[in-house]
XYZ file of C-alpha atoms in Angstrom:
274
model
C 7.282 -27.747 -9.127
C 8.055 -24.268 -8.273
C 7.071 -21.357 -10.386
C 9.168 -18.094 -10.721
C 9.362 -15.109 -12.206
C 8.980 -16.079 -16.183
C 5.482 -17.894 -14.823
C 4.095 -15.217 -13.750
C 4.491 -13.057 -16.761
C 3.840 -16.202 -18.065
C 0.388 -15.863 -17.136
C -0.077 -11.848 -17.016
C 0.356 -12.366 -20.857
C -2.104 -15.182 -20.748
C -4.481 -13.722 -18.452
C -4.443 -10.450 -21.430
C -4.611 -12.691 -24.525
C -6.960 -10.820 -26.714
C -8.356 -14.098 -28.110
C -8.296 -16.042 -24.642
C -7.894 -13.864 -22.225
C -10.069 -13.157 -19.094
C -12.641 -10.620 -19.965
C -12.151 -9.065 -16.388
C -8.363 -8.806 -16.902
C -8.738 -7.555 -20.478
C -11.076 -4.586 -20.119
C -8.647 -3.046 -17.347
C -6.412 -0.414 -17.402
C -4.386 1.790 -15.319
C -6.835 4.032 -13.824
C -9.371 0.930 -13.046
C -6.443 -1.082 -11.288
C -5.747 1.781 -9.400
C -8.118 0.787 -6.472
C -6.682 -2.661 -6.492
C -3.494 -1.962 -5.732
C -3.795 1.236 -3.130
C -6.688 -2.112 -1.245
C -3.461 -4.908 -1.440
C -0.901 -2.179 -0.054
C -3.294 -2.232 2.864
C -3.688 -5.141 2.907
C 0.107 -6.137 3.030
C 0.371 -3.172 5.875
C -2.571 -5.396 7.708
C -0.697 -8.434 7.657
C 2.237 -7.093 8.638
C 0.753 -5.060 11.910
C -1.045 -8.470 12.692
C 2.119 -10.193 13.004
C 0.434 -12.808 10.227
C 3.473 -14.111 8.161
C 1.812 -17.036 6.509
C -0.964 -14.263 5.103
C 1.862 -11.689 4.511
C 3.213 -14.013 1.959
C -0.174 -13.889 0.288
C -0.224 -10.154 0.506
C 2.961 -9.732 -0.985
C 1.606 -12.068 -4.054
C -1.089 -10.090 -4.476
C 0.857 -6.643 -4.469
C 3.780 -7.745 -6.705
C 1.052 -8.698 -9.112
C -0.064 -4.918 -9.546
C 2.980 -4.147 -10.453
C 3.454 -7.460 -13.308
C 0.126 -6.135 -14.280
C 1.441 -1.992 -14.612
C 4.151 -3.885 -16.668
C 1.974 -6.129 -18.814
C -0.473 -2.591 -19.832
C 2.681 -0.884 -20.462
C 3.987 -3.338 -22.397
C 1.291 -3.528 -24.433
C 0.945 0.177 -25.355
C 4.924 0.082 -25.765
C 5.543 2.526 -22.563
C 7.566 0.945 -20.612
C 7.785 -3.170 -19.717
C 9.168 -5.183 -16.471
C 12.487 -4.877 -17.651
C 12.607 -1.487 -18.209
C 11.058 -0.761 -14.759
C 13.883 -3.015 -12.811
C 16.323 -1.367 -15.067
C 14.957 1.645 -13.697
C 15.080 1.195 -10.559
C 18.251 -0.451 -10.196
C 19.737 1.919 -11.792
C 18.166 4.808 -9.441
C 19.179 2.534 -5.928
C 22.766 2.733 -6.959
C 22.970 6.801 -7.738
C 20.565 6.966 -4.482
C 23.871 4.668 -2.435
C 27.064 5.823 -3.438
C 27.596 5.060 -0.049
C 27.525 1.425 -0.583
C 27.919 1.816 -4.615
C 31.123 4.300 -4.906
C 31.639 3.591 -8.810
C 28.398 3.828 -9.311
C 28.108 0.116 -10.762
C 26.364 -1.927 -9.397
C 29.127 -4.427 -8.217
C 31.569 -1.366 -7.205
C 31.949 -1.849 -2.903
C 32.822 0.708 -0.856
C 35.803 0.275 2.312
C 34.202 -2.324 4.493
C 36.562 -0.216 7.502
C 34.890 2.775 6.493
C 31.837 3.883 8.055
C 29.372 6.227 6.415
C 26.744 8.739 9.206
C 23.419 8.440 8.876
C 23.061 12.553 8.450
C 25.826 12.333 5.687
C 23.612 9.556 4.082
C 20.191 11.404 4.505
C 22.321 14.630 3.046
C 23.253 12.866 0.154
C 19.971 11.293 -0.253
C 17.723 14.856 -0.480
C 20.514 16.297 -2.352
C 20.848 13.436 -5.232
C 16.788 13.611 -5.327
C 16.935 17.165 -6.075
C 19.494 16.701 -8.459
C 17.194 14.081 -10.317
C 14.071 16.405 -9.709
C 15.944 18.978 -11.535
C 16.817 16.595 -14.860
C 13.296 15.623 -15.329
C 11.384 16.967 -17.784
C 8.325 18.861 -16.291
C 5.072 16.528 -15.659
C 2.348 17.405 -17.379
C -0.520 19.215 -15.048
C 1.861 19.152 -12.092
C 2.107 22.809 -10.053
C 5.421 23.386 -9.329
C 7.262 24.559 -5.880
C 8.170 23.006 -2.862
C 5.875 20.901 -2.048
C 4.944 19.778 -5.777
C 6.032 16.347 -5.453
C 4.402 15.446 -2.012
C 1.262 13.145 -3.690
C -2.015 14.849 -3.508
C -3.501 10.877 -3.276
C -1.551 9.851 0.181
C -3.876 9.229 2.811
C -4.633 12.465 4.536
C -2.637 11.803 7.355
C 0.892 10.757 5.313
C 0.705 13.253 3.142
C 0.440 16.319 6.351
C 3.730 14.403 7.527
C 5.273 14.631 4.574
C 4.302 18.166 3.673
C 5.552 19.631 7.062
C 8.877 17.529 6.716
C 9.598 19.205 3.033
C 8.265 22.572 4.370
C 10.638 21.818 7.573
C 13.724 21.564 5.594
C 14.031 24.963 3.929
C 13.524 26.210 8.092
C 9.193 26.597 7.712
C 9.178 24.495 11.091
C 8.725 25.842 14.917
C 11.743 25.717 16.982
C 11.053 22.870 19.246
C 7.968 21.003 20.721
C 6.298 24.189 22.922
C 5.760 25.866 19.601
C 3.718 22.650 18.619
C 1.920 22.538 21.789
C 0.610 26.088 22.081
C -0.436 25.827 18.352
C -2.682 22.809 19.329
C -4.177 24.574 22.254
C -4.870 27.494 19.483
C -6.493 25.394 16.984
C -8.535 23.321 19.522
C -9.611 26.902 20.904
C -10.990 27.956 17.382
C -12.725 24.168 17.111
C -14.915 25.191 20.130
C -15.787 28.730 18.474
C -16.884 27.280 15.453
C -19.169 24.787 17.756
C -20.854 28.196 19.318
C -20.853 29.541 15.579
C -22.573 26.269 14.291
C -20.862 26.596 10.689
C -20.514 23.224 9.410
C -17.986 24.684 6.627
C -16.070 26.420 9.353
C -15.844 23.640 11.692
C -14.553 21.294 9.229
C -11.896 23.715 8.612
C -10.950 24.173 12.366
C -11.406 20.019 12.561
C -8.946 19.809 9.859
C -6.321 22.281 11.257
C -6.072 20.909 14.562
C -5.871 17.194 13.027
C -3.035 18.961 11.051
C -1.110 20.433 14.547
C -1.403 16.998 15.969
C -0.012 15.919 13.162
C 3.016 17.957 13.054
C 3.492 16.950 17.442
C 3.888 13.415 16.663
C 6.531 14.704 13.689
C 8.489 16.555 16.523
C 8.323 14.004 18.731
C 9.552 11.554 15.864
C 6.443 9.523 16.175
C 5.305 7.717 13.273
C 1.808 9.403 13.075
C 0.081 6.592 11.026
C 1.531 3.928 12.865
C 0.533 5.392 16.422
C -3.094 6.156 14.779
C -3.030 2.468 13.142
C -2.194 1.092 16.806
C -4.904 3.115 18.419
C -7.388 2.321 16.254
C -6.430 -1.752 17.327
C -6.818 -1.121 21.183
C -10.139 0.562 20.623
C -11.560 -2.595 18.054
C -10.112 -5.074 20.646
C -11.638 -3.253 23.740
C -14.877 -2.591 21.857
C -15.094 -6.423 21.453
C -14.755 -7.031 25.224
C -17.489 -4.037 25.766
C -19.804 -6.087 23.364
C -19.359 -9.298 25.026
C -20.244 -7.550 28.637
C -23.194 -5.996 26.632
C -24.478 -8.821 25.296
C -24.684 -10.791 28.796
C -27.221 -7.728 29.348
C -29.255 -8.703 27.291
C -28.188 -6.108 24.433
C -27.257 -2.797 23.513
C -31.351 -1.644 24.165
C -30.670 -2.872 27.796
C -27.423 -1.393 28.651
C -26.946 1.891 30.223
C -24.399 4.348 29.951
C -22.506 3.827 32.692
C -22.813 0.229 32.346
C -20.797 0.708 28.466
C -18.894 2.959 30.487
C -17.461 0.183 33.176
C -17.518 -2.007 30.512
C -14.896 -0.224 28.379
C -12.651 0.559 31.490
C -12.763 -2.791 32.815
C -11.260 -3.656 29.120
C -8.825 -1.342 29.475
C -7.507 -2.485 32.775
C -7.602 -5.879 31.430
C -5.260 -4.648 28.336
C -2.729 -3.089 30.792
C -2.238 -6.630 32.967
């Protein structure tokens, strides 16, 4: 037997049966779930950088599940359901790809001869989001402006991406890469003043900016800043491991010198390049 779809809110509705119900699942709501799901995204982007199919299946269980579960609490407090989200969101993927949707219906096709750019589709893209952005009614507690929409929750890294790329479009950007550059030598400049100065609050400031410029040099170089971070943090967890073995056949980290860590960590390093 294979279960689908109607299972699984099958068992969402089950699993938030006020008479039978799991207690855990019943006593959540949006804001406690909230972890959950930002942990399975994660965990899906784990999977996925590990190459681990079999456990990216899992993953993907897990994180579809957040979203039966959004469904289920909206459901319940007549908000909004699953059906109304698809409904949604179909309906928001075919104004987003007229491109591939010229009607606008969903089984309208466009000219299979006819080509569309990639700039003309990114164009379109921004300018039907505006367009959208514009319809809405306001959100309650949201400032407004430019970069109003950017997430305040995004990990700290994203979200600098994201705000230089909206600031970039309305011409908020340097020129080219040198501009970058000099503004990381700038900011790591003020970094070592604040170390003279010994102001913690200042130095996290300086930290903060330059993480910020480094930020923006991987945007201008069109590298994907989390990913490259993501991959870096990997090399230094696998070489780590090799430094620990090495330190372990001396007898421990009490008994292992400096330099010893040292040769340790470059002898993994060579190892990684072969």
């Amino acid at each position: 037997m294979s279960y689908g779809l109607d299972d699984l809110l099958y068992l969402m509705r089950r699993l938030r049966d006020p008479q039978t119900g799991c207690p855990w699942d019943l006593k959540q709501d949006f804001a406690t779930i909230l972890p959950h799901t930002l942990e399975e995204a994660y965990e899906v982007a784990d999977a996925i950088e590990r190459q681990d199919w079999p456990h990216l299946e899992e993953e993907l269980g897990d994180l579809l599940f957040q979203v039966i579960f959004y469904g289920q609490m909206g459901d319940e407090r007549q908000l909004f359901n699953l059906n109304s989200i698809i409904h949604r969101l179909v309906e928001k993927l075919i104004r987003r790809h007229p491109h591939v949707f010229p009607q606008g219906t969903l089984h309208s096709e466009r000219d299979p001869s006819v080509s569309p750019q990639e700039a003309e589709i990114n164009a379109n893209w921004d300018l039907i989001k505006q367009q959208e952005k514009a319809l809405k009614p306001a959100a309650q507690n949201m400032p407004s402006g430019l970069l109003a929409d950017v997430p305040a929750t995004l990990p700290a890294l994203n979200r600098a991406v994201k705000l230089q790329k909206k600031a970039s479009k309305v011409g908020f950007d340097w020129p080219d890469v040198q501009g970058v550059l000099d503004k990381i030598r700038e900011e790591l400049a003020e970094v070592e003043a604040e170390i003279a100065a010994a102001d913690p609050e200042r130095l996290e400031h300086e930290v903060g900016d330059l993480l910020f410029a480094v930020s923006n040099l991987a945007r201008h170089l069109k590298v994907d800043a989390e990913v490259a971070l993501r991959g870096t943090n990997a090399r230094f967890c696998s070489r780590f491991a090799q430094v620990e073995a090495q330190v372990e056949r001396l007898g421990g980290w009490d008994n292992a010198s400096a330099a010893e860590m040292e040769a340790a960590w470059q002898a993994a390093k060579q190892q990684e390049k072969h």
